Short mmCIF file of N, CA and C in Angstrom, two decimals:
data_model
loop_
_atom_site.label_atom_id
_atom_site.label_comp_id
_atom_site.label_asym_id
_atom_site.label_seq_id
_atom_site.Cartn_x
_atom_site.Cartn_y
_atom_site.Cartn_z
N UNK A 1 47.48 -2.44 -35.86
CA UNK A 1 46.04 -2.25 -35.73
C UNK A 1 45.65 -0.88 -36.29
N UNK A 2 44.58 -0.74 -36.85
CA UNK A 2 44.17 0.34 -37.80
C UNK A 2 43.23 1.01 -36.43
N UNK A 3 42.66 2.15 -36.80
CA UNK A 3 42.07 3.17 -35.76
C UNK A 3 40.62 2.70 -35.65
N UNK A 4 40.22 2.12 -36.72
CA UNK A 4 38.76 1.57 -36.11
C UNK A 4 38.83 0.20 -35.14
N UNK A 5 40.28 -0.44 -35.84
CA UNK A 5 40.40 -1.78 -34.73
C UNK A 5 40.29 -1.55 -33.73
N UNK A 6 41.20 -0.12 -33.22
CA UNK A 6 41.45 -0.04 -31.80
C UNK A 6 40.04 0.57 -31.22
N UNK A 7 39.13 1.18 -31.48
CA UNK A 7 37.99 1.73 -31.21
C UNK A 7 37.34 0.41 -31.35
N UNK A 8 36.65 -0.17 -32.05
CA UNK A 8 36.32 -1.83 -31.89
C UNK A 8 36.63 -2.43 -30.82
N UNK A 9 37.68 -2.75 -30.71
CA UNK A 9 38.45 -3.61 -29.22
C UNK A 9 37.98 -2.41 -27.94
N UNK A 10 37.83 -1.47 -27.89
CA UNK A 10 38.07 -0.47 -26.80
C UNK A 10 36.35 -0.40 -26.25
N UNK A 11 35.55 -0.67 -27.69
CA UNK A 11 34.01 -0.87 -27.32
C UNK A 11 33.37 -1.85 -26.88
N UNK A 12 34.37 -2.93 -27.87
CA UNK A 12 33.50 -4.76 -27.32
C UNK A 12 34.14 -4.65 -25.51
N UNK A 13 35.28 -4.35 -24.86
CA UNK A 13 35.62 -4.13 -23.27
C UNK A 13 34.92 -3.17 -22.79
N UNK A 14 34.21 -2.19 -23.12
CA UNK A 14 33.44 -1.28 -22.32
C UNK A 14 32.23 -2.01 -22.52
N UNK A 15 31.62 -2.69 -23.47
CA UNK A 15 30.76 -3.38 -23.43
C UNK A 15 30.69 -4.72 -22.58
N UNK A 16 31.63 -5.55 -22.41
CA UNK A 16 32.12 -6.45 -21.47
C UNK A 16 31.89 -6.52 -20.01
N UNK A 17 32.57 -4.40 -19.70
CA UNK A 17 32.66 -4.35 -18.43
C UNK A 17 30.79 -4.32 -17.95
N UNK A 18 30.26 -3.37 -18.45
CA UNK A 18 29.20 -2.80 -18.39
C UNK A 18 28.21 -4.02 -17.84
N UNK A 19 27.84 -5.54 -19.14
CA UNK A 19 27.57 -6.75 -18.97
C UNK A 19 28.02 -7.21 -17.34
N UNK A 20 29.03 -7.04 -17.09
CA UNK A 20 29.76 -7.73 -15.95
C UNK A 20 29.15 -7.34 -14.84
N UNK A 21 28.67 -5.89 -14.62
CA UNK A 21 28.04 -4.96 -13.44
C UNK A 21 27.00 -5.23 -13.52
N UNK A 22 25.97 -5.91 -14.66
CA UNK A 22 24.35 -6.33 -14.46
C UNK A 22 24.34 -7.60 -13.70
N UNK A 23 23.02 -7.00 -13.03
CA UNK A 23 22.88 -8.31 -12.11
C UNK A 23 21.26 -8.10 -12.56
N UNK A 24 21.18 -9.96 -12.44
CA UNK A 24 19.56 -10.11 -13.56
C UNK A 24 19.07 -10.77 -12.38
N UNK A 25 17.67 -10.81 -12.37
CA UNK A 25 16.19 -11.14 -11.03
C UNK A 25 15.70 -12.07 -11.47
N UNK A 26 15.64 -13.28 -11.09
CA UNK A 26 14.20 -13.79 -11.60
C UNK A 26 13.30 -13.84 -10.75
N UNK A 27 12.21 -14.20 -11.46
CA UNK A 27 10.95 -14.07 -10.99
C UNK A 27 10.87 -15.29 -10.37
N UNK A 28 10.16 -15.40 -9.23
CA UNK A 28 10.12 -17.11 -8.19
C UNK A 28 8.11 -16.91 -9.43
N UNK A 29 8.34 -18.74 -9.41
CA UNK A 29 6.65 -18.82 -9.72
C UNK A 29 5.90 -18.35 -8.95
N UNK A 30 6.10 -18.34 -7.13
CA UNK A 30 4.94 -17.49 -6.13
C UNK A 30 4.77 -16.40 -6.55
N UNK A 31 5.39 -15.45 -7.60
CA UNK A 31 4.92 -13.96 -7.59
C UNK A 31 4.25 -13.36 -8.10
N UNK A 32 3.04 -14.68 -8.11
CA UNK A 32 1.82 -14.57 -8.75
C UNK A 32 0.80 -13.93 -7.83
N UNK A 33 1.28 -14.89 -6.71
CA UNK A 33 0.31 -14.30 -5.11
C UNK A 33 0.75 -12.99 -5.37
N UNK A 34 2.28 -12.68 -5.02
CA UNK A 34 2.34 -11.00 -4.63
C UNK A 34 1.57 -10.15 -5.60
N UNK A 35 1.25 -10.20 -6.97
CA UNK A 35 0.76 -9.27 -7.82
C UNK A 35 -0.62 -9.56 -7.28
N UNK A 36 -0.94 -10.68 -6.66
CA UNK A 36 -2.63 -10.48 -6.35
C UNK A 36 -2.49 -9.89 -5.37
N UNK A 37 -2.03 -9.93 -4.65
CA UNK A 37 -2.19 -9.36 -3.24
C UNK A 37 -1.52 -7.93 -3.04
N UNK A 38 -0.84 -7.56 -3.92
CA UNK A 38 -0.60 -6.20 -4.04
C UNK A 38 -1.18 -4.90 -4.87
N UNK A 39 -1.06 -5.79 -6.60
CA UNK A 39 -1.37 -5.12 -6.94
C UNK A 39 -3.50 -5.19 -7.43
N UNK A 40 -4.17 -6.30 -7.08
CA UNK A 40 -5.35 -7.09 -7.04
C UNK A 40 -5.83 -6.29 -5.36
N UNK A 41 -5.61 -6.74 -4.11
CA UNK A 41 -5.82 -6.98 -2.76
C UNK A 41 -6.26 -5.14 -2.85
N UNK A 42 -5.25 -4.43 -3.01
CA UNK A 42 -5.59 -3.13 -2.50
C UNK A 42 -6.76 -2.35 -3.20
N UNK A 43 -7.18 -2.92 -4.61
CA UNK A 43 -8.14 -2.38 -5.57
C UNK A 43 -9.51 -2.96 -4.78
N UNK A 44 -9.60 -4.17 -4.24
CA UNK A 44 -10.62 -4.86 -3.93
C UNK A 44 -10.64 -4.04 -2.25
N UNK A 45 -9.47 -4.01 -1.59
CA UNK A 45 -10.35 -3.64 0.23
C UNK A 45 -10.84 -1.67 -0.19
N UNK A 46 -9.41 -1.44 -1.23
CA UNK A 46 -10.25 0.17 -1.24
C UNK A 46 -11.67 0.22 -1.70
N UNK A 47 -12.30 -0.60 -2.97
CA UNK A 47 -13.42 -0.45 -3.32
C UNK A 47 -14.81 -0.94 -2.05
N UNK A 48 -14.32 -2.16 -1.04
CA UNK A 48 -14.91 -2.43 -0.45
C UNK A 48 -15.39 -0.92 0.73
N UNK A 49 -14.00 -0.16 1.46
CA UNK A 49 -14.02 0.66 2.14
C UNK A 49 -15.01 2.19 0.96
N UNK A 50 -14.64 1.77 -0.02
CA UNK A 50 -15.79 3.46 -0.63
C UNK A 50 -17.00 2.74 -0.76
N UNK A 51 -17.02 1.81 -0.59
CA UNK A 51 -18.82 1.13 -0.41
C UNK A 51 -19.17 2.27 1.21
N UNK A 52 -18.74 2.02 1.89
CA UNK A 52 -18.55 2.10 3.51
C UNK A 52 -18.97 3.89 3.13
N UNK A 53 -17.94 4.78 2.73
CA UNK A 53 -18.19 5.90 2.47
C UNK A 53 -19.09 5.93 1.81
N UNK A 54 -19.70 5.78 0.52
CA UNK A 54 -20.48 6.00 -0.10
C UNK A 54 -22.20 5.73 0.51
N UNK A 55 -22.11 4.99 1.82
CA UNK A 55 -23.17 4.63 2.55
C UNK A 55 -23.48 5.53 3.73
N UNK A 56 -22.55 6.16 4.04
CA UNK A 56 -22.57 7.18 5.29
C UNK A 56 -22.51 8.26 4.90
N UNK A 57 -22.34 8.67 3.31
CA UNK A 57 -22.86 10.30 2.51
C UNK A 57 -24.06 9.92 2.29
N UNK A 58 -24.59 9.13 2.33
CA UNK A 58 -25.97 9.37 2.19
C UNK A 58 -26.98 8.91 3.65
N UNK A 59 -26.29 7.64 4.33
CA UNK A 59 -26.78 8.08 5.72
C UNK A 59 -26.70 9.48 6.52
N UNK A 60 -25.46 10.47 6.45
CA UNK A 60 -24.99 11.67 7.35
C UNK A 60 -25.35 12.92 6.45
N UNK A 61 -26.01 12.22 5.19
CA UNK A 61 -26.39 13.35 4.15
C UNK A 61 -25.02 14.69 4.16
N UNK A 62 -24.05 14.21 3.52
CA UNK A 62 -22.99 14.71 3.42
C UNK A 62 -22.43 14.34 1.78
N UNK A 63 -22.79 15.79 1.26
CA UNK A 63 -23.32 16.11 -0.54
C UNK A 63 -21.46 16.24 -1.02
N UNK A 64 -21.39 16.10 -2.51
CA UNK A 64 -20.25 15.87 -2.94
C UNK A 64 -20.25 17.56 -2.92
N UNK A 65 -19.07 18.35 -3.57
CA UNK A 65 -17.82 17.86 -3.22
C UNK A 65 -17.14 17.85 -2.44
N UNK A 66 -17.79 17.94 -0.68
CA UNK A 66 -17.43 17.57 0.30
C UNK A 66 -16.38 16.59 0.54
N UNK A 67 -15.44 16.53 0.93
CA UNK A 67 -14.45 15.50 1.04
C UNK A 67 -14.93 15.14 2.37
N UNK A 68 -14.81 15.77 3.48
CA UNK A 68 -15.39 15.54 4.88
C UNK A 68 -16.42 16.58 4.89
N UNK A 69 -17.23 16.29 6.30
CA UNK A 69 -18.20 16.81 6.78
C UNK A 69 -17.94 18.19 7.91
N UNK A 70 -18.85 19.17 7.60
CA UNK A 70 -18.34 20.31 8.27
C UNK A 70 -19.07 20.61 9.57
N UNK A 71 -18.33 20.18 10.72
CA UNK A 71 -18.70 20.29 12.19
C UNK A 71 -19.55 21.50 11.96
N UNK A 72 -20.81 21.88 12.96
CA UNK A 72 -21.54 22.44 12.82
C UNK A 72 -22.80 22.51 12.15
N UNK A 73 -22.38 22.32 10.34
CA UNK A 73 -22.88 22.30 9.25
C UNK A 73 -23.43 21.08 9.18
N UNK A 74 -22.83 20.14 9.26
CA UNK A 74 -23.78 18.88 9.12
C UNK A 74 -23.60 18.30 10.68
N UNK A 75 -24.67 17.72 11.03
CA UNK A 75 -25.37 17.38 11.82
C UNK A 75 -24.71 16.04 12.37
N UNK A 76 -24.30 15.27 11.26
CA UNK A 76 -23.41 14.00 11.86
C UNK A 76 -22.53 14.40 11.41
N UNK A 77 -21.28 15.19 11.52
CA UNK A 77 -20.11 15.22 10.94
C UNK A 77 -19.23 14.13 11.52
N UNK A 78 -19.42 14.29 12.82
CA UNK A 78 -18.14 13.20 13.50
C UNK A 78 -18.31 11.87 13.10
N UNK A 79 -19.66 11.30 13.03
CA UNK A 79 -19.34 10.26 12.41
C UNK A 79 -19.17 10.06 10.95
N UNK A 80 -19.70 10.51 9.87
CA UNK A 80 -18.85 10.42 8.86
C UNK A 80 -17.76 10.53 8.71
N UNK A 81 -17.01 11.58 9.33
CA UNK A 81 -15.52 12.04 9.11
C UNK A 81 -14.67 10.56 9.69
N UNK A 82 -15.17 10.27 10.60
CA UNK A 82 -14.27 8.97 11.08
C UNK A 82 -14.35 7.52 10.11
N UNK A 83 -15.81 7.13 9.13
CA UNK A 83 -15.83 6.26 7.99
C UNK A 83 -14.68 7.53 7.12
N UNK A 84 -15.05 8.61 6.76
CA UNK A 84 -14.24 9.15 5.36
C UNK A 84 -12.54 8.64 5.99
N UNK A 85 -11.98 9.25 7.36
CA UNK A 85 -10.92 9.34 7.47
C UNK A 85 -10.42 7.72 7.72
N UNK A 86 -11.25 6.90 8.13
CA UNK A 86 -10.51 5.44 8.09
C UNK A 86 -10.22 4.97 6.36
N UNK A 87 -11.53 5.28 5.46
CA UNK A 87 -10.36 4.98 4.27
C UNK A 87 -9.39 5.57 3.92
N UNK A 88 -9.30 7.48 4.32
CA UNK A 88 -8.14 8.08 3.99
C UNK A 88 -6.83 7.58 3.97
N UNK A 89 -6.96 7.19 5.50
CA UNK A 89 -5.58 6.32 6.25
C UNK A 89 -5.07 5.18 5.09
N UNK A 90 -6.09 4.52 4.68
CA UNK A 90 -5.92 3.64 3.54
C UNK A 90 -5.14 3.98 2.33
N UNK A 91 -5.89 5.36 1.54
CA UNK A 91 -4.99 5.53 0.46
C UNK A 91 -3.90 6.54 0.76
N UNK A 92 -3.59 6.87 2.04
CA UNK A 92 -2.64 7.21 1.75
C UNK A 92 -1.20 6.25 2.40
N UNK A 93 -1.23 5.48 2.43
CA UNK A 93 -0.24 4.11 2.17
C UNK A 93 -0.21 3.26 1.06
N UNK A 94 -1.55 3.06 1.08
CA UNK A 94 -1.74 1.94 -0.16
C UNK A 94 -0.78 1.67 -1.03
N UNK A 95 -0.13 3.27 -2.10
CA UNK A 95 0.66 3.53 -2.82
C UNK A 95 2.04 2.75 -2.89
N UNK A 96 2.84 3.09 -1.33
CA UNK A 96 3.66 3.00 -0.91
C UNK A 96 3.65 1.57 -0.68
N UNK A 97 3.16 1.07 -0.17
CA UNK A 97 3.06 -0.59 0.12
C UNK A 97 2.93 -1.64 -0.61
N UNK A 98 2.53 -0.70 -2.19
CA UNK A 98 2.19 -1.84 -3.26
C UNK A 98 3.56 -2.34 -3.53
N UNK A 99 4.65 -0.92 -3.55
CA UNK A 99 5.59 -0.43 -4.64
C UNK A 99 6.18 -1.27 -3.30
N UNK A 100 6.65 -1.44 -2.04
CA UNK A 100 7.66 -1.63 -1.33
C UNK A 100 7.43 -3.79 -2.25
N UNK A 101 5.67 -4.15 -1.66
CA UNK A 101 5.49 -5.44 -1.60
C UNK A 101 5.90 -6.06 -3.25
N UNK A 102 5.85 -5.21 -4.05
CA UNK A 102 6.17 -5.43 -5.34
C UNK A 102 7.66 -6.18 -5.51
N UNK A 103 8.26 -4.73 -4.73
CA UNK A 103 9.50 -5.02 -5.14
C UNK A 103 9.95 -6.13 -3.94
N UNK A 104 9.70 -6.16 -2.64
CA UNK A 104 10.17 -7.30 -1.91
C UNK A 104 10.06 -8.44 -2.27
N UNK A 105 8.81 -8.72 -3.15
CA UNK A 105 8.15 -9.97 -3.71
C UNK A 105 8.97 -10.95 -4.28
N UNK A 106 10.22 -9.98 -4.92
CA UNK A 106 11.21 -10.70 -5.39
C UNK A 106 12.15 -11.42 -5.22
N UNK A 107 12.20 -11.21 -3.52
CA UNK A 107 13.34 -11.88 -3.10
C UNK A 107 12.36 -12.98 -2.34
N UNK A 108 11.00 -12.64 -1.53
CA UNK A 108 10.55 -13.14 -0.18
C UNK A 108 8.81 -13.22 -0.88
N UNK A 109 8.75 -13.71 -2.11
CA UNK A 109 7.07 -13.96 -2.22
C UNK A 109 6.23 -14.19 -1.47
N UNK A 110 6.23 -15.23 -0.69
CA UNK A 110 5.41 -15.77 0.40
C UNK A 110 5.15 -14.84 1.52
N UNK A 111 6.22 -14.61 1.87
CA UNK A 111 5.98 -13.24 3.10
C UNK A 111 5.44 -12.32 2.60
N UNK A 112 5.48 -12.16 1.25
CA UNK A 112 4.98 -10.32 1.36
C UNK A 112 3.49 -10.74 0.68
N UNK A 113 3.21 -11.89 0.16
CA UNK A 113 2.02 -12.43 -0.38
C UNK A 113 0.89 -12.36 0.94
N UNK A 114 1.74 -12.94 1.81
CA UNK A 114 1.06 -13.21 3.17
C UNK A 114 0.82 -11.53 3.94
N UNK A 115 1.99 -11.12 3.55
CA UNK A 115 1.79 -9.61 4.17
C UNK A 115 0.64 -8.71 3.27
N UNK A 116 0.46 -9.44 2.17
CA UNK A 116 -0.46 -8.53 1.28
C UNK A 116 -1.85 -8.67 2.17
N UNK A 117 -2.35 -10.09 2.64
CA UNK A 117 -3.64 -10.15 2.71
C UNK A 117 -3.95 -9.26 4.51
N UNK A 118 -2.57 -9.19 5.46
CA UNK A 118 -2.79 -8.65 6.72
C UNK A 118 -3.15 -7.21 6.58
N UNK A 119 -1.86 -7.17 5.08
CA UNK A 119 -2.27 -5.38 4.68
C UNK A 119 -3.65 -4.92 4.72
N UNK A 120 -4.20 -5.53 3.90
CA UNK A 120 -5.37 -5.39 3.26
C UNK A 120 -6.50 -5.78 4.28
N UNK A 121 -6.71 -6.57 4.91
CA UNK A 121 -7.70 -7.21 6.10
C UNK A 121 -7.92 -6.16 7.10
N UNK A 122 -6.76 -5.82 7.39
CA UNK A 122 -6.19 -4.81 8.23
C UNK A 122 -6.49 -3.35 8.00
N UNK A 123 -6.55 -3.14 7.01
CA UNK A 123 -6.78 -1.71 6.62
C UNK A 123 -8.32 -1.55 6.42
N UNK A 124 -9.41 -2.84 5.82
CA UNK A 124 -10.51 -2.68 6.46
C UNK A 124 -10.79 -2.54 8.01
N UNK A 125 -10.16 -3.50 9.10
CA UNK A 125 -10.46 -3.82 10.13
C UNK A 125 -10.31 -1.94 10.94
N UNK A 126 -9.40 -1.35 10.68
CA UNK A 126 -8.82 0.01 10.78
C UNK A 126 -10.23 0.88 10.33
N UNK A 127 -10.69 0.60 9.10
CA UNK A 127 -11.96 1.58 9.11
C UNK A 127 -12.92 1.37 10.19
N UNK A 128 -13.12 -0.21 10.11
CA UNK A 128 -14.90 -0.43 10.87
C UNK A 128 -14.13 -0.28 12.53
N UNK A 129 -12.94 0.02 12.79
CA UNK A 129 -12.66 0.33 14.13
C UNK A 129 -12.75 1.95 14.61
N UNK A 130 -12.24 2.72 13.32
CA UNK A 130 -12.68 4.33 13.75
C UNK A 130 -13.90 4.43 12.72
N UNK A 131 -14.66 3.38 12.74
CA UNK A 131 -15.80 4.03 11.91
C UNK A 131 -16.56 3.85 13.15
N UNK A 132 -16.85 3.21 14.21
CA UNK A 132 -17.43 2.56 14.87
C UNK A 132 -17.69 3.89 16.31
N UNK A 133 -18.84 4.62 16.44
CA UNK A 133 -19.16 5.54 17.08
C UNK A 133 -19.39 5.24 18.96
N UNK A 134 -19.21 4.06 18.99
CA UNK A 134 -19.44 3.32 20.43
C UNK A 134 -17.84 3.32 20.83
N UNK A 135 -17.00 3.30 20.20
CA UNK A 135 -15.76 3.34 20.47
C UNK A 135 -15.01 4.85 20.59
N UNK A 136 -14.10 5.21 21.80
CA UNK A 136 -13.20 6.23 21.71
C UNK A 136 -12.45 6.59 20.53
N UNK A 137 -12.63 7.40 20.02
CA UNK A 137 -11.83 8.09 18.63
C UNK A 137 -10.61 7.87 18.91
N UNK A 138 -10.23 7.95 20.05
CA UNK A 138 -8.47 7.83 19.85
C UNK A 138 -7.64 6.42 19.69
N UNK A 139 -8.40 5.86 20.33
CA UNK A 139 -8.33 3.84 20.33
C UNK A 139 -8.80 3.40 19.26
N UNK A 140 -10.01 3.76 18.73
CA UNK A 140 -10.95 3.08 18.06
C UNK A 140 -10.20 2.08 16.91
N UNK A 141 -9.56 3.46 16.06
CA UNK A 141 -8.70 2.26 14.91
C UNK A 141 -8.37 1.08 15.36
N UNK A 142 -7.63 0.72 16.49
CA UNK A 142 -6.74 -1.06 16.36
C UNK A 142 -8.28 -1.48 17.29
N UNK A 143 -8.98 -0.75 17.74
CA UNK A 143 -10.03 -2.33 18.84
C UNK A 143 -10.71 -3.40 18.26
N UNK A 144 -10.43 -3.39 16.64
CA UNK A 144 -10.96 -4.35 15.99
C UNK A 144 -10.23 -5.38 15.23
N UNK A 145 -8.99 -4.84 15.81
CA UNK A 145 -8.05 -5.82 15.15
C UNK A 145 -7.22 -5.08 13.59
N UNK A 146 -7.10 -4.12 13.63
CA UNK A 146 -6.29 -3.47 12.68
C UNK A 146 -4.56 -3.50 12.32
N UNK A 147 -4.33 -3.74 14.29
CA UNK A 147 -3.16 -3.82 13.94
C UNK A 147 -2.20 -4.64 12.94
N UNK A 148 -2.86 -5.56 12.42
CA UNK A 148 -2.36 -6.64 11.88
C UNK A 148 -1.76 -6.27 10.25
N UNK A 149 -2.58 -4.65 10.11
CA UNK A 149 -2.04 -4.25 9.10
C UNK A 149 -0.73 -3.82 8.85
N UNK A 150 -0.15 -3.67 10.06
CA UNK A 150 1.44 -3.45 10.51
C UNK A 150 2.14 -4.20 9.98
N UNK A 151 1.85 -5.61 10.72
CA UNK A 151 2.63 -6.77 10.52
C UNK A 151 3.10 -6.83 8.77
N UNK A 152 1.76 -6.64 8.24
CA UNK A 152 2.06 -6.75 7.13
C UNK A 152 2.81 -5.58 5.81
N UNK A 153 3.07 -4.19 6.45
CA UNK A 153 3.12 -3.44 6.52
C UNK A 153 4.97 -3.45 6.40
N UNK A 154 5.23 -4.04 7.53
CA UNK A 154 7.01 -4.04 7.61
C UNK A 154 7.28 -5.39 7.24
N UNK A 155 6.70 -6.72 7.17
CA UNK A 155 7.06 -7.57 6.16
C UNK A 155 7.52 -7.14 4.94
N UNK A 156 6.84 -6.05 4.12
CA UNK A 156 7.11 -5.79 2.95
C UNK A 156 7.77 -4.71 2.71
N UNK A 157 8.16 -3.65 4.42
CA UNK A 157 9.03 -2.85 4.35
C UNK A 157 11.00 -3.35 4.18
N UNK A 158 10.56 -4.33 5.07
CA UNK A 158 12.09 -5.16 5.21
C UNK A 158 12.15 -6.19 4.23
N UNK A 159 11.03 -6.97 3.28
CA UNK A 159 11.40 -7.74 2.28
C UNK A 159 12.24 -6.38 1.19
N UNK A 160 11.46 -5.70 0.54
CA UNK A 160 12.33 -4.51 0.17
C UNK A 160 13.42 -4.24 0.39
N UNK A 161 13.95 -3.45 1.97
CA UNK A 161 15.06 -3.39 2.70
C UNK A 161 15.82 -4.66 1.67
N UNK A 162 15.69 -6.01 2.16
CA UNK A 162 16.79 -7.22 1.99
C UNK A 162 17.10 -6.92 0.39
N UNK A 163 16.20 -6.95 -0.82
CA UNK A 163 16.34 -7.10 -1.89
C UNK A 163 17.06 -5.85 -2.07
N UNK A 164 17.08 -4.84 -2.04
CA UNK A 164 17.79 -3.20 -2.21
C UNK A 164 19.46 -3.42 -1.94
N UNK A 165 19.48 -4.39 -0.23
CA UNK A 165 20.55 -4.38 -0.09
C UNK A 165 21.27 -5.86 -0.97
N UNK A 166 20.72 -6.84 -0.98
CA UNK A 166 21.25 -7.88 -2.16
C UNK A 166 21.60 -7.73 -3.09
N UNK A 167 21.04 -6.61 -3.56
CA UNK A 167 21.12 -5.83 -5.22
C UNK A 167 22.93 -5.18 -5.30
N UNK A 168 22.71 -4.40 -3.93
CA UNK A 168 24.10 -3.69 -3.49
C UNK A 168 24.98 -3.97 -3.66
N UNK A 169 25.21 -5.27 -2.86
CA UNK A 169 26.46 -6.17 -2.07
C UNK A 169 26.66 -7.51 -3.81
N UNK A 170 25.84 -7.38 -4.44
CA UNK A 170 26.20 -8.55 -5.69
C UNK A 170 26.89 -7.51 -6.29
#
């Protein structure tokens, strides 16, 4: 064997091995729901919830670039701050939940499809519960039924979980 043979043979087996260690995904046809409901669901309840804000800066007269309202300074702060901070709560998961339900989607469509819409239902139900000034600030979020954003929440934490570890163990 000449020196390129043996470099040839030594590449097509490192190439071989390499092939051998991929492990390929397919896509189930349901993971049509999950992209609606993940990456669709969260564009639609956030835009619905800055309707919500965008209605209580001008009910609490609370001027941009105010992010919240300044106790004292404005006159309704507490209740705006509780519409601003129920969508807060929103985006700052949102992110995280797309990327978990994305990737769970792959193993468990249906569940995390289904977990998309509790996400999302839920994370409104969470505003109009601490938006809601008749209610205790500290309760307020779940008295309207928010919790349900949970449910959906660790559906797509543990669909994830399973696929991460399937990925592992193949």
């Amino acid at each position: 064997d000449t020196i390129a043979s043996l470099q040839h043979k030594a590449n097509n087996k490192k190439a071989k091995a390499s092939n051998e260690a991929m492990v390929s995904i397919s896509v189930p046809p349901e993971y049509g729901w999950v992209i609606l409901g993940a990456g669709i669901g969260p564009v639609i309840a956030g835009m619905y919830m800055m309707g919500d804000v965008m209605k209580a800066r001008k009910d609490f007269d609370v001027q941009y670039p105010n992010l919240y309202a300044v106790p004292k300074y404005h006159k309704n702060a507490d209740e705006f701050n509780r519409v601003q901070r129920g969508h807060q709560n929103f985006l700052e998961g949102a992110s995280s939940y797309s990327i978990m339900t994305l990737l769970g989607g792959l193993k468990y469509p249906m569940v995390c499809a289904v977990g998309s819409v509790l996400f999302n239902v839920g994370s409104v139900l969470y505003l109009k519960g601490y938006s809601d000034p008749n209610l205790d600030v500290k309760t307020a979020r779940y008295k309207k039924g928010a919790g349900i954003k949970w449910l959906g929440f660790f559906a797509s934490l543990v669909s994830a979980c399973s696929l991460g570890i399937s990925l592992i163990r193949s």
